């Protein structure tokens, strides 16, 4: 299987929003996006990419069709060391279970190496998110520890517990 990563544009917002489902909302976004809000988010990511700062994101494309999203954030410090770069991703339901997320994570790690950004890639995942745990393991990341978040909370207000998986870059 071959996938590619491309910066997202306003033209991709509708397909991106259509790919969201309750698992995406549960594990990544916390709510369904609107096309307008998604366009603003994509423009913000493009500005970050142009300035070479902050979070940068990509669409994941398979056979010419948008099938997910992945980003990296060198500024996230919740549970991470200063030179760790956090990764986050979601795959549309129709493309799940085919190794798309694993390949996308590996491609983003290649970008981080080429840009010499950070010393380790980090995946923070709630332990109950077994699909994302498998992605981290299949992409060659090693489990380091569990930790309570200092910024994310459960619906009842308690801190979210994350498992931390790392890969040397």
Short mmCIF file of C-alpha atoms in Angstrom, two decimals:
data_model
loop_
_atom_site.label_atom_id
_atom_site.label_comp_id
_atom_site.label_asym_id
_atom_site.label_seq_id
_atom_site.Cartn_x
_atom_site.Cartn_y
_atom_site.Cartn_z
CA UNK A 1 0.00 0.00 0.00
CA UNK A 2 1.21 3.47 -0.78
CA UNK A 3 -0.06 6.55 0.90
CA UNK A 4 1.11 10.12 0.72
CA UNK A 5 0.96 13.12 3.00
CA UNK A 6 -0.06 16.51 1.64
CA UNK A 7 -0.85 19.83 3.27
CA UNK A 8 -4.58 20.30 3.66
CA UNK A 9 -6.40 23.11 1.86
CA UNK A 10 -9.86 24.65 2.03
CA UNK A 11 -10.89 22.31 -0.80
CA UNK A 12 -10.26 19.34 1.53
CA UNK A 13 -12.41 20.57 4.42
CA UNK A 14 -15.67 18.89 3.36
CA UNK A 15 -14.02 15.48 2.87
CA UNK A 16 -12.13 15.88 6.15
CA UNK A 17 -15.33 16.61 8.07
CA UNK A 18 -17.16 13.77 6.33
CA UNK A 19 -14.48 11.36 7.57
CA UNK A 20 -15.07 12.18 11.23
CA UNK A 21 -16.97 9.64 13.29
CA UNK A 22 -17.56 8.95 16.96
CA UNK A 23 -14.12 7.31 17.35
CA UNK A 24 -12.40 10.38 15.89
CA UNK A 25 -14.37 12.59 18.26
CA UNK A 26 -13.71 10.31 21.25
CA UNK A 27 -9.98 9.87 20.82
CA UNK A 28 -8.84 13.04 19.03
CA UNK A 29 -11.07 16.05 18.50
CA UNK A 30 -13.64 16.10 21.29
CA UNK A 31 -16.32 17.27 18.85
CA UNK A 32 -17.38 17.24 15.21
CA UNK A 33 -15.85 19.96 13.07
CA UNK A 34 -17.63 22.38 10.77
CA UNK A 35 -16.40 23.09 7.27
CA UNK A 36 -15.82 26.75 8.18
CA UNK A 37 -13.90 25.93 11.35
CA UNK A 38 -11.92 23.26 9.53
CA UNK A 39 -10.89 25.72 6.82
CA UNK A 40 -9.68 28.13 9.52
CA UNK A 41 -7.73 25.30 11.17
CA UNK A 42 -6.12 24.29 7.85
CA UNK A 43 -5.15 27.93 7.20
CA UNK A 44 -3.62 28.14 10.68
CA UNK A 45 -1.61 24.94 10.01
CA UNK A 46 -0.44 26.36 6.66
CA UNK A 47 0.70 29.56 8.38
CA UNK A 48 2.65 27.50 10.90
CA UNK A 49 4.23 25.49 8.07
CA UNK A 50 5.20 28.67 6.22
CA UNK A 51 6.77 30.10 9.39
CA UNK A 52 8.29 26.71 10.32
CA UNK A 53 6.87 26.93 13.85
CA UNK A 54 4.30 25.11 15.98
CA UNK A 55 1.89 22.38 15.02
CA UNK A 56 1.90 21.28 11.38
CA UNK A 57 -0.61 18.93 9.80
CA UNK A 58 -1.15 16.86 6.69
CA UNK A 59 -3.92 15.03 4.98
CA UNK A 60 -3.33 11.32 4.51
CA UNK A 61 -4.15 10.27 0.94
CA UNK A 62 -4.65 6.75 -0.37
CA UNK A 63 -5.36 6.13 -4.05
CA UNK A 64 -6.06 9.83 -4.54
CA UNK A 65 -8.67 9.97 -1.78
CA UNK A 66 -8.38 11.76 1.56
CA UNK A 67 -8.43 9.05 4.20
CA UNK A 68 -7.17 10.74 7.34
CA UNK A 69 -5.18 13.39 9.13
CA UNK A 70 -1.83 13.52 10.94
CA UNK A 71 0.04 16.30 12.66
CA UNK A 72 3.16 16.92 14.65
CA UNK A 73 3.60 19.42 17.43
CA UNK A 74 7.07 20.30 18.74
CA UNK A 75 5.57 22.64 21.36
CA UNK A 76 3.38 20.20 23.30
CA UNK A 77 4.96 19.63 26.70
CA UNK A 78 2.23 17.63 28.49
CA UNK A 79 4.13 14.54 29.66
CA UNK A 80 6.96 15.09 27.17
CA UNK A 81 10.60 16.12 27.36
CA UNK A 82 11.61 19.39 25.66
CA UNK A 83 13.01 17.76 22.50
CA UNK A 84 10.07 15.34 22.00
CA UNK A 85 7.68 15.98 19.11
CA UNK A 86 4.08 14.88 19.68
CA UNK A 87 2.18 13.11 16.89
CA UNK A 88 -1.60 12.84 16.54
CA UNK A 89 -3.63 11.16 13.82
CA UNK A 90 -7.00 9.88 12.75
CA UNK A 91 -8.01 7.61 9.87
CA UNK A 92 -11.42 7.73 8.23
CA UNK A 93 -13.56 4.65 8.93
CA UNK A 94 -13.37 3.27 5.37
CA UNK A 95 -9.55 3.17 5.51
CA UNK A 96 -9.04 1.72 9.00
CA UNK A 97 -7.38 -1.64 9.52
CA UNK A 98 -5.15 -1.37 6.44
CA UNK A 99 -1.96 0.04 7.96
CA UNK A 100 -2.69 3.61 6.88
CA UNK A 101 -1.92 5.17 10.28
CA UNK A 102 1.29 3.17 10.69
CA UNK A 103 2.57 4.28 7.29
CA UNK A 104 1.53 7.89 7.95
CA UNK A 105 3.37 7.90 11.29
CA UNK A 106 6.50 6.54 9.59
CA UNK A 107 6.25 9.23 6.88
CA UNK A 108 5.90 12.01 9.46
CA UNK A 109 8.92 10.63 11.31
CA UNK A 110 10.84 10.89 8.02
CA UNK A 111 9.78 14.56 7.81
CA UNK A 112 10.97 15.18 11.37
CA UNK A 113 14.33 13.59 10.59
CA UNK A 114 14.74 15.58 7.37
CA UNK A 115 13.87 18.83 9.16
CA UNK A 116 16.04 17.84 12.15
CA UNK A 117 13.11 18.64 14.40
CA UNK A 118 13.35 16.99 17.81
CA UNK A 119 15.21 13.92 19.01
CA UNK A 120 12.19 11.69 19.65
CA UNK A 121 8.73 11.30 18.17
CA UNK A 122 6.04 10.82 20.81
CA UNK A 123 2.62 9.23 20.67
CA UNK A 124 0.42 9.96 23.69
CA UNK A 125 -2.51 7.57 23.71
CA UNK A 126 -5.22 6.70 26.18
CA UNK A 127 -4.55 3.06 27.14
CA UNK A 128 -8.12 2.08 26.20
CA UNK A 129 -7.52 3.20 22.59
CA UNK A 130 -6.24 -0.20 21.52
CA UNK A 131 -6.11 0.70 17.81
CA UNK A 132 -3.77 3.62 18.46
CA UNK A 133 -1.65 1.53 20.84
CA UNK A 134 -1.22 -0.99 17.98
CA UNK A 135 -0.22 1.82 15.60
CA UNK A 136 2.50 2.97 18.00
CA UNK A 137 3.80 -0.57 18.43
CA UNK A 138 3.70 -1.44 14.71
CA UNK A 139 5.47 1.83 13.85
CA UNK A 140 8.36 0.81 16.13
CA UNK A 141 7.63 3.06 19.10
CA UNK A 142 8.49 1.82 22.59
CA UNK A 143 6.24 2.19 25.60
CA UNK A 144 7.80 4.42 28.26
CA UNK A 145 5.16 5.07 30.95
CA UNK A 146 1.66 6.16 31.84
CA UNK A 147 1.08 9.69 33.14
CA UNK A 148 -1.81 11.95 34.13
CA UNK A 149 -2.28 14.85 31.73
CA UNK A 150 -1.87 18.38 33.01
CA UNK A 151 -4.21 19.73 30.29
CA UNK A 152 -6.67 17.03 29.14
CA UNK A 153 -9.54 15.86 31.32
CA UNK A 154 -12.22 13.19 31.30
CA UNK A 155 -15.90 14.21 31.20
CA UNK A 156 -15.99 13.97 35.01
CA UNK A 157 -13.09 16.45 35.30
CA UNK A 158 -10.38 13.98 36.31
CA UNK A 159 -7.10 14.16 34.41
CA UNK A 160 -6.84 11.95 31.34
CA UNK A 161 -4.24 9.22 31.71
CA UNK A 162 -2.00 8.74 28.70
CA UNK A 163 0.44 6.02 27.78
CA UNK A 164 3.59 7.45 26.25
CA UNK A 165 5.28 5.75 23.30
CA UNK A 166 8.57 7.09 21.94
CA UNK A 167 10.75 6.60 18.87
CA UNK A 168 14.30 7.95 18.54
CA UNK A 169 14.63 10.08 15.42
#
